[in-house]
mmCIF file of C-alpha atoms in Angstrom:
data_model
loop_
_atom_site.group_PDB
_atom_site.id
_atom_site.type_symbol
_atom_site.label_atom_id
_atom_site.label_comp_id
_atom_site.label_asym_id
_atom_site.label_seq_id
_atom_site.Cartn_x
_atom_site.Cartn_y
_atom_site.Cartn_z
ATOM 1 C CA UNK A 1070 -96.008 97.030 -163.094
ATOM 2 C CA UNK A 1071 -95.497 100.516 -161.637
ATOM 3 C CA UNK A 1072 -97.145 101.008 -158.254
ATOM 4 C CA UNK A 1073 -99.297 103.997 -157.295
ATOM 5 C CA UNK A 1074 -96.473 105.382 -155.137
ATOM 6 C CA UNK A 1075 -94.028 105.092 -158.019
ATOM 7 C CA UNK A 1076 -96.520 106.837 -160.310
ATOM 8 C CA UNK A 1077 -96.716 109.751 -157.868
ATOM 9 C CA UNK A 1078 -92.925 109.865 -157.641
ATOM 10 C CA UNK A 1079 -92.625 109.936 -161.432
ATOM 11 C CA UNK A 1080 -95.268 112.627 -161.700
ATOM 12 C CA UNK A 1081 -93.243 114.869 -159.404
ATOM 13 C CA UNK A 1082 -90.088 114.192 -161.433
ATOM 14 C CA UNK A 1083 -91.813 114.964 -164.731
ATOM 15 C CA UNK A 1084 -93.399 118.135 -163.337
ATOM 16 C CA UNK A 1085 -90.020 119.413 -162.175
ATOM 17 C CA UNK A 1086 -88.312 118.508 -165.455
ATOM 18 C CA UNK A 1087 -91.062 120.046 -167.585
ATOM 19 C CA UNK A 1088 -90.462 123.333 -165.790
ATOM 20 C CA UNK A 1089 -86.682 123.363 -165.413
ATOM 21 C CA UNK A 1090 -85.367 121.016 -168.144
ATOM 22 C CA UNK A 1091 -86.903 122.596 -171.211
ATOM 23 C CA UNK A 1092 -85.225 122.337 -174.593
ATOM 24 C CA UNK A 1093 -83.739 125.809 -174.180
ATOM 25 C CA UNK A 1094 -82.411 124.976 -170.707
ATOM 26 C CA UNK A 1095 -80.829 121.699 -171.829
ATOM 27 C CA UNK A 1096 -79.189 123.396 -174.815
ATOM 28 C CA UNK A 1097 -77.819 126.185 -172.645
ATOM 29 C CA UNK A 1098 -76.435 123.714 -170.102
ATOM 30 C CA UNK A 1099 -74.707 121.451 -172.601
ATOM 31 C CA UNK A 1100 -72.432 124.305 -173.693
ATOM 32 C CA UNK A 1101 -71.169 124.910 -170.152
ATOM 33 C CA UNK A 1102 -68.054 123.456 -168.559
ATOM 34 C CA UNK A 1103 -70.099 121.043 -166.429
ATOM 35 C CA UNK A 1104 -72.309 119.981 -169.306
ATOM 36 C CA UNK A 1105 -75.423 120.182 -167.152
ATOM 37 C CA UNK A 1106 -77.326 122.673 -165.024
ATOM 38 C CA UNK A 1107 -76.197 122.368 -161.364
ATOM 39 C CA UNK A 1108 -79.309 124.233 -160.236
ATOM 40 C CA UNK A 1109 -81.488 121.567 -161.872
ATOM 41 C CA UNK A 1110 -79.469 118.824 -160.173
ATOM 42 C CA UNK A 1111 -79.878 120.521 -156.784
ATOM 43 C CA UNK A 1112 -83.625 120.749 -157.316
ATOM 44 C CA UNK A 1113 -83.863 117.088 -158.265
ATOM 45 C CA UNK A 1114 -81.859 116.090 -155.192
ATOM 46 C CA UNK A 1115 -83.472 118.381 -152.641
ATOM 47 C CA UNK A 1116 -87.086 118.319 -153.824
ATOM 48 C CA UNK A 1117 -87.431 114.735 -155.053
ATOM 49 C CA UNK A 1118 -84.365 113.008 -153.599
ATOM 50 C CA UNK A 1119 -83.341 111.256 -156.813
ATOM 51 C CA UNK A 1120 -79.717 110.834 -155.732
ATOM 52 C CA UNK A 1121 -80.726 109.121 -152.474
ATOM 53 C CA UNK A 1122 -83.300 106.690 -153.823
ATOM 54 C CA UNK A 1123 -81.226 103.498 -154.070
ATOM 55 C CA UNK A 1124 -78.726 104.294 -151.299
ATOM 56 C CA UNK A 1125 -79.212 102.308 -148.060
ATOM 57 C CA UNK A 1126 -80.794 104.161 -145.158
ATOM 58 C CA UNK A 1127 -77.705 103.474 -143.056
ATOM 59 C CA UNK A 1128 -75.782 105.826 -145.351
ATOM 60 C CA UNK A 1129 -78.327 108.621 -145.625
ATOM 61 C CA UNK A 1130 -80.403 107.234 -148.471
ATOM 62 C CA UNK A 1131 -84.031 106.209 -148.833
ATOM 63 C CA UNK A 1132 -83.274 102.502 -149.022
ATOM 64 C CA UNK A 1133 -85.521 101.959 -152.045
ATOM 65 C CA UNK A 1134 -84.588 99.679 -154.928
ATOM 66 C CA UNK A 1135 -82.957 100.251 -158.287
ATOM 67 C CA UNK A 1136 -86.438 100.245 -159.797
ATOM 68 C CA UNK A 1137 -87.100 103.803 -158.619
ATOM 69 C CA UNK A 1138 -83.660 105.022 -159.713
ATOM 70 C CA UNK A 1139 -84.101 103.595 -163.200
ATOM 71 C CA UNK A 1140 -87.559 105.139 -163.465
ATOM 72 C CA UNK A 1141 -85.845 108.484 -162.877
ATOM 73 C CA UNK A 1142 -83.343 107.609 -165.613
ATOM 74 C CA UNK A 1143 -86.278 106.952 -167.946
ATOM 75 C CA UNK A 1144 -87.787 110.364 -167.239
ATOM 76 C CA UNK A 1145 -84.421 112.047 -167.805
ATOM 77 C CA UNK A 1146 -84.239 110.257 -171.163
ATOM 78 C CA UNK A 1147 -87.305 112.201 -172.255
ATOM 79 C CA UNK A 1148 -85.518 115.521 -171.762
ATOM 80 C CA UNK A 1149 -81.841 114.601 -172.453
ATOM 81 C CA UNK A 1150 -80.890 116.587 -169.340
ATOM 82 C CA UNK A 1151 -77.253 115.739 -168.658
ATOM 83 C CA UNK A 1152 -77.371 115.704 -164.845
ATOM 84 C CA UNK A 1153 -75.086 113.132 -163.141
ATOM 85 C CA UNK A 1154 -77.837 110.644 -162.310
ATOM 86 C CA UNK A 1155 -76.648 107.694 -164.398
ATOM 87 C CA UNK A 1156 -72.897 108.025 -163.975
ATOM 88 C CA UNK A 1157 -72.790 109.178 -160.348
ATOM 89 C CA UNK A 1158 -75.977 108.485 -158.380
ATOM 90 C CA UNK A 1159 -76.598 105.093 -160.008
ATOM 91 C CA UNK A 1160 -73.273 103.628 -161.173
ATOM 92 C CA UNK A 1161 -71.016 105.446 -158.720
ATOM 93 C CA UNK A 1162 -73.310 104.743 -155.800
ATOM 94 C CA UNK A 1163 -73.865 101.105 -156.723
ATOM 95 C CA UNK A 1164 -70.125 100.538 -157.150
ATOM 96 C CA UNK A 1165 -69.620 101.650 -153.547
ATOM 97 C CA UNK A 1166 -72.513 99.533 -152.287
ATOM 98 C CA UNK A 1167 -71.182 96.487 -154.164
ATOM 99 C CA UNK A 1168 -67.739 96.999 -152.667
ATOM 100 C CA UNK A 1169 -69.193 96.344 -149.187
ATOM 101 C CA UNK A 1170 -66.521 98.699 -147.872
ATOM 102 C CA UNK A 1171 -68.308 100.097 -144.808
ATOM 103 C CA UNK A 1172 -65.726 102.826 -144.163
ATOM 104 C CA UNK A 1173 -65.863 104.189 -147.707
ATOM 105 C CA UNK A 1174 -69.655 103.920 -147.830
ATOM 106 C CA UNK A 1175 -70.034 105.825 -144.543
ATOM 107 C CA UNK A 1176 -67.650 108.501 -145.777
ATOM 108 C CA UNK A 1177 -68.900 108.987 -149.346
ATOM 109 C CA UNK A 1178 -72.501 107.828 -149.701
ATOM 110 C CA UNK A 1179 -74.181 110.424 -147.435
ATOM 111 C CA UNK A 1180 -72.842 113.266 -149.586
ATOM 112 C CA UNK A 1181 -73.747 111.354 -152.736
ATOM 113 C CA UNK A 1182 -77.282 110.960 -151.373
ATOM 114 C CA UNK A 1183 -77.467 114.701 -150.730
ATOM 115 C CA UNK A 1184 -76.271 115.430 -154.248
ATOM 116 C CA UNK A 1185 -73.242 117.373 -152.975
ATOM 117 C CA UNK A 1186 -70.692 114.805 -154.172
ATOM 118 C CA UNK A 1187 -70.263 113.389 -157.664
ATOM 119 C CA UNK A 1188 -68.592 110.055 -158.322
ATOM 120 C CA UNK A 1189 -67.260 109.036 -161.734
ATOM 121 C CA UNK A 1190 -66.783 105.374 -162.641
ATOM 122 C CA UNK A 1191 -63.506 104.875 -164.554
ATOM 123 C CA UNK A 1192 -63.858 101.683 -166.518
ATOM 124 C CA UNK A 1193 -63.422 101.399 -170.279
ATOM 125 C CA UNK A 1194 -60.110 100.726 -171.960
ATOM 126 C CA UNK A 1195 -59.206 101.908 -175.439
ATOM 127 C CA UNK A 1196 -61.201 99.077 -177.018
ATOM 128 C CA UNK A 1197 -64.238 99.431 -174.760
ATOM 129 C CA UNK A 1198 -65.633 98.007 -171.532
ATOM 130 C CA UNK A 1199 -64.548 94.387 -171.916
ATOM 131 C CA UNK A 1200 -61.043 95.222 -170.670
ATOM 132 C CA UNK A 1201 -60.454 97.891 -167.979
ATOM 133 C CA UNK A 1202 -58.223 100.744 -169.056
ATOM 134 C CA UNK A 1203 -56.673 101.155 -165.596
ATOM 135 C CA UNK A 1204 -54.420 98.713 -163.735
ATOM 136 C CA UNK A 1205 -53.144 98.684 -160.181
ATOM 137 C CA UNK A 1206 -49.702 97.931 -158.800
ATOM 138 C CA UNK A 1207 -49.299 97.949 -155.021
ATOM 139 C CA UNK A 1208 -52.057 100.534 -154.534
ATOM 140 C CA UNK A 1209 -51.004 102.831 -157.384
ATOM 141 C CA UNK A 1210 -53.079 103.133 -160.560
ATOM 142 C CA UNK A 1211 -51.724 103.428 -164.089
ATOM 143 C CA UNK A 1212 -53.537 103.585 -167.404
ATOM 144 C CA UNK A 1213 -56.340 105.503 -169.105
ATOM 145 C CA UNK A 1214 -60.072 105.207 -168.566
ATOM 146 C CA UNK A 1215 -62.101 106.245 -171.599
ATOM 147 C CA UNK A 1216 -65.659 107.575 -171.937
ATOM 148 C CA UNK A 1217 -66.019 108.470 -168.256
ATOM 149 C CA UNK A 1218 -69.396 110.039 -167.499
ATOM 150 C CA UNK A 1219 -68.919 113.419 -165.775
ATOM 151 C CA UNK A 1220 -65.252 112.665 -165.379
ATOM 152 C CA UNK A 1221 -64.267 116.327 -165.643
ATOM 153 C CA UNK A 1222 -66.330 117.459 -162.657
ATOM 154 C CA UNK A 1223 -66.452 114.475 -160.288
ATOM 155 C CA UNK A 1224 -64.775 114.899 -156.913
ATOM 156 C CA UNK A 1225 -64.275 111.153 -156.457
ATOM 157 C CA UNK A 1226 -63.129 108.596 -159.000
ATOM 158 C CA UNK A 1227 -63.846 104.872 -158.676
ATOM 159 C CA UNK A 1228 -61.650 102.808 -160.971
ATOM 160 C CA UNK A 1229 -62.717 99.375 -162.168
ATOM 161 C CA UNK A 1230 -59.616 97.188 -162.554
ATOM 162 C CA UNK A 1231 -59.036 93.487 -163.160
ATOM 163 C CA UNK A 1232 -58.247 93.085 -159.456
ATOM 164 C CA UNK A 1233 -61.086 95.112 -157.957
ATOM 165 C CA UNK A 1234 -62.395 98.609 -157.294
ATOM 166 C CA UNK A 1235 -60.204 101.535 -156.221
ATOM 167 C CA UNK A 1236 -61.084 104.988 -154.895
ATOM 168 C CA UNK A 1237 -59.082 108.015 -156.036
ATOM 169 C CA UNK A 1238 -59.472 111.676 -155.145
ATOM 170 C CA UNK A 1239 -59.729 113.474 -158.483
ATOM 171 C CA UNK A 1240 -57.405 116.226 -157.231
ATOM 172 C CA UNK A 1241 -54.601 113.852 -156.268
ATOM 173 C CA UNK A 1242 -51.257 113.749 -158.038
ATOM 174 C CA UNK A 1243 -50.957 111.465 -161.021
ATOM 175 C CA UNK A 1244 -54.487 112.126 -162.316
ATOM 176 C CA UNK A 1245 -54.989 113.932 -165.607
ATOM 177 C CA UNK A 1246 -58.464 114.642 -166.964
ATOM 178 C CA UNK A 1247 -59.328 115.627 -170.519
ATOM 179 C CA UNK A 1248 -62.760 116.285 -171.993
ATOM 180 C CA UNK A 1249 -63.769 113.861 -174.745
ATOM 181 C CA UNK A 1250 -65.640 115.129 -177.816
ATOM 182 C CA UNK A 1251 -68.815 113.133 -178.334
ATOM 183 C CA UNK A 1252 -71.435 112.619 -181.004
ATOM 184 C CA UNK A 1253 -73.978 113.407 -178.288
ATOM 185 C CA UNK A 1254 -73.512 117.001 -177.089
ATOM 186 C CA UNK A 1255 -75.923 116.456 -174.182
ATOM 187 C CA UNK A 1256 -73.666 113.839 -172.548
ATOM 188 C CA UNK A 1257 -70.457 114.924 -170.799
ATOM 189 C CA UNK A 1258 -67.586 112.437 -171.238
ATOM 190 C CA UNK A 1259 -63.933 112.526 -170.230
ATOM 191 C CA UNK A 1260 -60.695 110.606 -170.635
ATOM 192 C CA UNK A 1261 -58.863 110.126 -167.346
ATOM 193 C CA UNK A 1262 -55.224 109.076 -167.241
ATOM 194 C CA UNK A 1263 -53.607 107.715 -164.083
ATOM 195 C CA UNK A 1264 -49.834 107.842 -163.693
ATOM 196 C CA UNK A 1265 -48.821 105.946 -160.555
ATOM 197 C CA UNK A 1266 -51.760 107.658 -158.824
ATOM 198 C CA UNK A 1267 -52.201 106.653 -155.156
ATOM 199 C CA UNK A 1268 -55.476 104.809 -154.629
ATOM 200 C CA UNK A 1269 -57.428 103.073 -151.893
ATOM 201 C CA UNK A 1270 -58.786 99.593 -152.531
ATOM 202 C CA UNK A 1271 -62.540 99.293 -152.000
ATOM 203 C CA UNK A 1272 -63.549 96.075 -150.293
ATOM 204 C CA UNK A 1273 -62.320 92.593 -151.029
ATOM 205 C CA UNK A 1274 -65.061 91.282 -153.307
ATOM 206 C CA UNK A 1275 -64.575 89.208 -156.440
ATOM 207 C CA UNK A 1276 -63.708 91.648 -159.284
ATOM 208 C CA UNK A 1277 -65.331 89.500 -161.981
ATOM 209 C CA UNK A 1278 -68.639 89.317 -160.129
ATOM 210 C CA UNK A 1279 -68.545 93.042 -159.342
ATOM 211 C CA UNK A 1280 -67.854 94.019 -162.966
ATOM 212 C CA UNK A 1281 -70.617 91.731 -164.222
ATOM 213 C CA UNK A 1282 -73.099 93.234 -161.767
ATOM 214 C CA UNK A 1283 -72.102 96.787 -162.704
ATOM 215 C CA UNK A 1284 -72.535 95.959 -166.384
ATOM 216 C CA UNK A 1285 -76.018 94.589 -165.753
ATOM 217 C CA UNK A 1286 -76.984 97.771 -163.893
ATOM 218 C CA UNK A 1287 -75.486 99.977 -166.624
ATOM 219 C CA UNK A 1288 -77.300 98.142 -169.419
ATOM 220 C CA UNK A 1289 -80.622 98.132 -167.572
ATOM 221 C CA UNK A 1290 -80.253 101.864 -166.887
ATOM 222 C CA UNK A 1291 -79.473 102.604 -170.531
ATOM 223 C CA UNK A 1292 -82.490 100.586 -171.629
ATOM 224 C CA UNK A 1293 -84.682 102.671 -169.327
ATOM 225 C CA UNK A 1294 -83.181 105.871 -170.705
ATOM 226 C CA UNK A 1295 -83.727 104.682 -174.275
ATOM 227 C CA UNK A 1296 -87.400 104.002 -173.584
ATOM 228 C CA UNK A 1297 -87.821 107.530 -172.223
ATOM 229 C CA UNK A 1298 -86.111 109.040 -175.263
ATOM 230 C CA UNK A 1299 -88.142 106.902 -177.678
ATOM 231 C CA UNK A 1300 -91.359 107.890 -175.902
ATOM 232 C CA UNK A 1301 -90.524 111.559 -176.376
ATOM 233 C CA UNK A 1302 -89.602 111.011 -180.043
ATOM 234 C CA UNK A 1303 -92.971 109.423 -180.747
ATOM 235 C CA UNK A 1304 -94.739 112.178 -178.830
ATOM 236 C CA UNK A 1305 -92.983 114.876 -180.887
ATOM 237 C CA UNK A 1306 -93.779 113.064 -184.128
ATOM 238 C CA UNK A 1307 -97.481 112.655 -183.373
ATOM 239 C CA UNK A 1308 -97.780 116.311 -182.319
ATOM 240 C CA UNK A 1309 -96.077 117.405 -185.528
ATOM 241 C CA UNK A 1310 -98.286 115.156 -187.681
ATOM 242 C CA UNK A 1311 -101.367 116.742 -186.108
ATOM 243 C CA UNK A 1312 -100.255 120.277 -186.934
ATOM 244 C CA UNK A 1313 -98.307 120.051 -190.217
ATOM 245 C CA UNK A 1314 -100.576 120.746 -193.205
ATOM 246 C CA UNK A 1315 -99.762 119.438 -196.676
ATOM 247 C CA UNK A 1316 -102.061 119.278 -199.711
ATOM 248 C CA UNK A 1317 -104.795 120.937 -197.677
ATOM 249 C CA UNK A 1318 -104.856 118.440 -194.795
ATOM 250 C CA UNK A 1319 -102.770 117.509 -191.761
ATOM 251 C CA UNK A 1320 -100.145 114.918 -192.627
ATOM 252 C CA UNK A 1321 -101.299 112.781 -189.717
ATOM 253 C CA UNK A 1322 -104.460 112.031 -191.681
ATOM 254 C CA UNK A 1323 -102.548 110.181 -194.408
ATOM 255 C CA UNK A 1324 -102.878 106.427 -193.963
ATOM 256 C CA UNK A 1325 -99.264 105.661 -194.831
ATOM 257 C CA UNK A 1326 -98.024 107.965 -192.075
ATOM 258 C CA UNK A 1327 -100.547 106.551 -189.608
ATOM 259 C CA UNK A 1328 -99.109 103.094 -190.252
ATOM 260 C CA UNK A 1329 -95.551 104.310 -189.692
ATOM 261 C CA UNK A 1330 -96.443 105.968 -186.393
ATOM 262 C CA UNK A 1331 -98.358 102.842 -185.340
ATOM 263 C CA UNK A 1332 -95.218 100.817 -186.010
ATOM 264 C CA UNK A 1333 -93.242 103.267 -183.878
ATOM 265 C CA UNK A 1334 -95.740 102.788 -181.055
ATOM 266 C CA UNK A 1335 -95.538 98.983 -181.214
ATOM 267 C CA UNK A 1336 -91.741 99.157 -181.172
ATOM 268 C CA UNK A 1337 -91.814 101.539 -178.203
ATOM 269 C CA UNK A 1338 -94.136 99.358 -176.151
ATOM 270 C CA UNK A 1339 -92.129 96.210 -176.811
ATOM 271 C CA UNK A 1340 -88.993 98.092 -175.721
ATOM 272 C CA UNK A 1341 -90.798 99.296 -172.600
ATOM 273 C CA UNK A 1342 -91.701 95.704 -171.713
ATOM 274 C CA UNK A 1343 -88.108 94.539 -172.224
ATOM 275 C CA UNK A 1344 -86.788 97.426 -170.139
ATOM 276 C CA UNK A 1345 -89.282 96.826 -167.322
ATOM 277 C CA UNK A 1346 -88.317 93.141 -167.194
ATOM 278 C CA UNK A 1347 -84.610 94.005 -167.075
ATOM 279 C CA UNK A 1348 -85.141 96.622 -164.370
ATOM 280 C CA UNK A 1349 -87.126 94.224 -162.182
ATOM 281 C CA UNK A 1350 -84.588 91.429 -162.655
ATOM 282 C CA UNK A 1351 -81.592 93.625 -161.870
ATOM 283 C CA UNK A 1352 -83.292 95.193 -158.842
ATOM 284 C CA UNK A 1353 -84.043 91.730 -157.455
ATOM 285 C CA UNK A 1354 -80.656 90.334 -158.599
ATOM 286 C CA UNK A 1355 -82.617 87.389 -159.966
ATOM 287 C CA UNK A 1356 -81.189 84.368 -161.745
ATOM 288 C CA UNK A 1357 -82.575 85.634 -165.067
ATOM 289 C CA UNK A 1358 -80.987 89.088 -164.754
ATOM 290 C CA UNK A 1359 -78.159 88.459 -167.232
ATOM 291 C CA UNK A 1360 -80.565 87.225 -169.909
ATOM 292 C CA UNK A 1361 -83.215 89.884 -169.283
ATOM 293 C CA UNK A 1362 -80.639 92.657 -169.416
ATOM 294 C CA UNK A 1363 -79.099 91.202 -172.594
ATOM 295 C CA UNK A 1364 -82.501 91.279 -174.312
ATOM 296 C CA UNK A 1365 -83.248 94.825 -173.139
ATOM 297 C CA UNK A 1366 -79.831 96.129 -174.146
ATOM 298 C CA UNK A 1367 -80.172 94.840 -177.700
ATOM 299 C CA UNK A 1368 -83.858 95.517 -178.282
ATOM 300 C CA UNK A 1369 -84.045 98.968 -176.665
ATOM 301 C CA UNK A 1370 -80.982 100.125 -178.608
ATOM 302 C CA UNK A 1371 -82.485 98.943 -181.876
ATOM 303 C CA UNK A 1372 -85.879 100.411 -180.974
ATOM 304 C CA UNK A 1373 -84.560 103.881 -180.156
ATOM 305 C CA UNK A 1374 -82.397 103.949 -183.265
ATOM 306 C CA UNK A 1375 -85.374 103.026 -185.435
ATOM 307 C CA UNK A 1376 -87.798 105.425 -183.718
ATOM 308 C CA UNK A 1377 -85.317 108.319 -183.777
ATOM 309 C CA UNK A 1378 -84.698 107.711 -187.480
ATOM 310 C CA UNK A 1379 -88.444 107.699 -188.182
ATOM 311 C CA UNK A 1380 -88.787 110.901 -186.165
ATOM 312 C CA UNK A 1381 -86.280 112.535 -188.503
ATOM 313 C CA UNK A 1382 -88.045 111.193 -191.600
ATOM 314 C CA UNK A 1383 -91.573 112.139 -190.547
ATOM 315 C CA UNK A 1384 -90.565 115.653 -189.528
ATOM 316 C CA UNK A 1385 -88.929 116.278 -192.870
ATOM 317 C CA UNK A 1386 -86.090 118.730 -193.397
ATOM 318 C CA UNK A 1387 -86.704 120.682 -190.195
ATOM 319 C CA UNK A 1388 -85.598 117.688 -188.101
ATOM 320 C CA UNK A 1389 -81.974 117.862 -189.249
ATOM 321 C CA UNK A 1390 -81.600 121.537 -188.382
ATOM 322 C CA UNK A 1391 -79.779 122.598 -185.244
ATOM 323 C CA UNK A 1392 -82.911 124.362 -183.984
ATOM 324 C CA UNK A 1393 -84.977 121.160 -183.749
ATOM 325 C CA UNK A 1394 -84.553 118.624 -180.945
ATOM 326 C CA UNK A 1395 -85.054 115.595 -183.206
ATOM 327 C CA UNK A 1396 -81.394 115.670 -184.174
ATOM 328 C CA UNK A 1397 -80.375 115.623 -180.493
ATOM 329 C CA UNK A 1398 -82.424 112.481 -179.865
ATOM 330 C CA UNK A 1399 -80.979 110.918 -183.032
ATOM 331 C CA UNK A 1400 -77.458 111.545 -181.711
ATOM 332 C CA UNK A 1401 -78.349 110.227 -178.264
ATOM 333 C CA UNK A 1402 -79.735 107.059 -179.886
ATOM 334 C CA UNK A 1403 -76.498 106.308 -181.712
ATOM 335 C CA UNK A 1404 -74.281 107.249 -178.771
ATOM 336 C CA UNK A 1405 -76.276 105.085 -176.336
ATOM 337 C CA UNK A 1406 -75.865 102.118 -178.682
ATOM 338 C CA UNK A 1407 -72.140 102.126 -177.908
ATOM 339 C CA UNK A 1408 -72.020 103.335 -174.306
ATOM 340 C CA UNK A 1409 -70.959 100.516 -171.922
ATOM 341 C CA UNK A 1410 -70.564 98.178 -174.879
ATOM 342 C CA UNK A 1411 -72.994 95.783 -176.506
ATOM 343 C CA UNK A 1412 -73.585 92.081 -175.772
ATOM 344 C CA UNK A 1413 -71.809 89.486 -177.849
ATOM 345 C CA UNK A 1414 -74.162 87.494 -180.043
ATOM 346 C CA UNK A 1415 -75.604 84.951 -179.747
ATOM 347 C CA UNK A 1416 -76.563 84.761 -176.085
ATOM 348 C CA UNK A 1417 -77.288 81.041 -176.277
ATOM 349 C CA UNK A 1418 -75.816 78.361 -178.481
ATOM 350 C CA UNK A 1419 -78.431 75.949 -179.807
ATOM 351 C CA UNK A 1420 -77.640 72.303 -180.601
#
C-alpha cells in the first residue's frame, strides 16, 4: 500500500516527467552519445532527489527505503526515459551500501546522491548474469562485462566477481569500453573489457550473498519498471480506442475489443500486485524476498510482453511505424525479459 507521502512524491515525479520526458524528448535523447538527457537527470536529482532516496543519511542521502526508489523506477517505465536511475542510483548505490566499505561509501555516495557521479555495475559474462564476466587476480581485473547499463558514461565502475566487489576508475589503464547495440534504443548498454586493470576491493562481505541480494534488487526494480510501462501501454490503447472511428463508431465500443482491454487491465493489476509484494519484501530484506522476487520477475515480464503485444494489435498498422511509441514499448518489453537474466524453473520441487 502506497502511503500519502509516497503518493505526493510520485505526483511530483510524474509532473516533472510529463513536462520534460515527452515522447519527442525521449526520442531526441536516445540518439545522443549519453543515451539520455542530462538536463532531465539534473532536474530529477535537484528538484525531487531521486538519486538520494535510498542512500543512507550518513552519506548525503535521504535514508528512505528501496520502496521509494523503485516507485521512481515505475514512473520512469511509463516514459522510457533512459536516465541512470536503475543502473547507477539503484544498483550502483546499493552495491556500495552492501559492500559495507565505509571509506568508499563516504567518498562516492555523496556525489551519487547529488546526481553528479554515475556508477556502472559490471556483472554479466558472455552467457549472462549467472557467471561474472570479470575475474580478479591480486587486485587486477581481467575479462569482459556485458550489457552494462550506462557503461559508456559512468565515472566509476563496480565489478561483480566470484570473489567480491571491486571499484575501478573508468579512466584507468586497462579499461576499454564499447557501446553495445540493443533491441531497445531507449536503453544505453556497453561492453567493458578489463585487461589487468588495477582495482580496489570493496569490503570483505560474502560474494555469494552480495550477488544474490543484488539480483533480488535488480529483478524487483525491473518488475516495477515493467508495471509502469504496461500501465502506459494500456493507457495509450484505451485513449486510441476512444478516438479511432471504424464503421461509423469508435472501436472502443465494440464488445470484442472491450474484452481484450479488460483482459489487459486484469493482467496489469495482477502484475502490479506481484511487483508491490516483491518491492516490499526486498526493501525489508524479508525471508520471502527470494520467492516474491521470483514471482514478480516471471509474471511482470510475461504481463508486459502480452500487454505490449496487444497494444500493437489494437492500434493496428500505425503501431509498428517508427513515429508511434507502441513499438518502443514493445522493444522495451522484450529487452527487459532478458536483462539481468530470468529465474530457473521451477522454483520449488514438489514431491
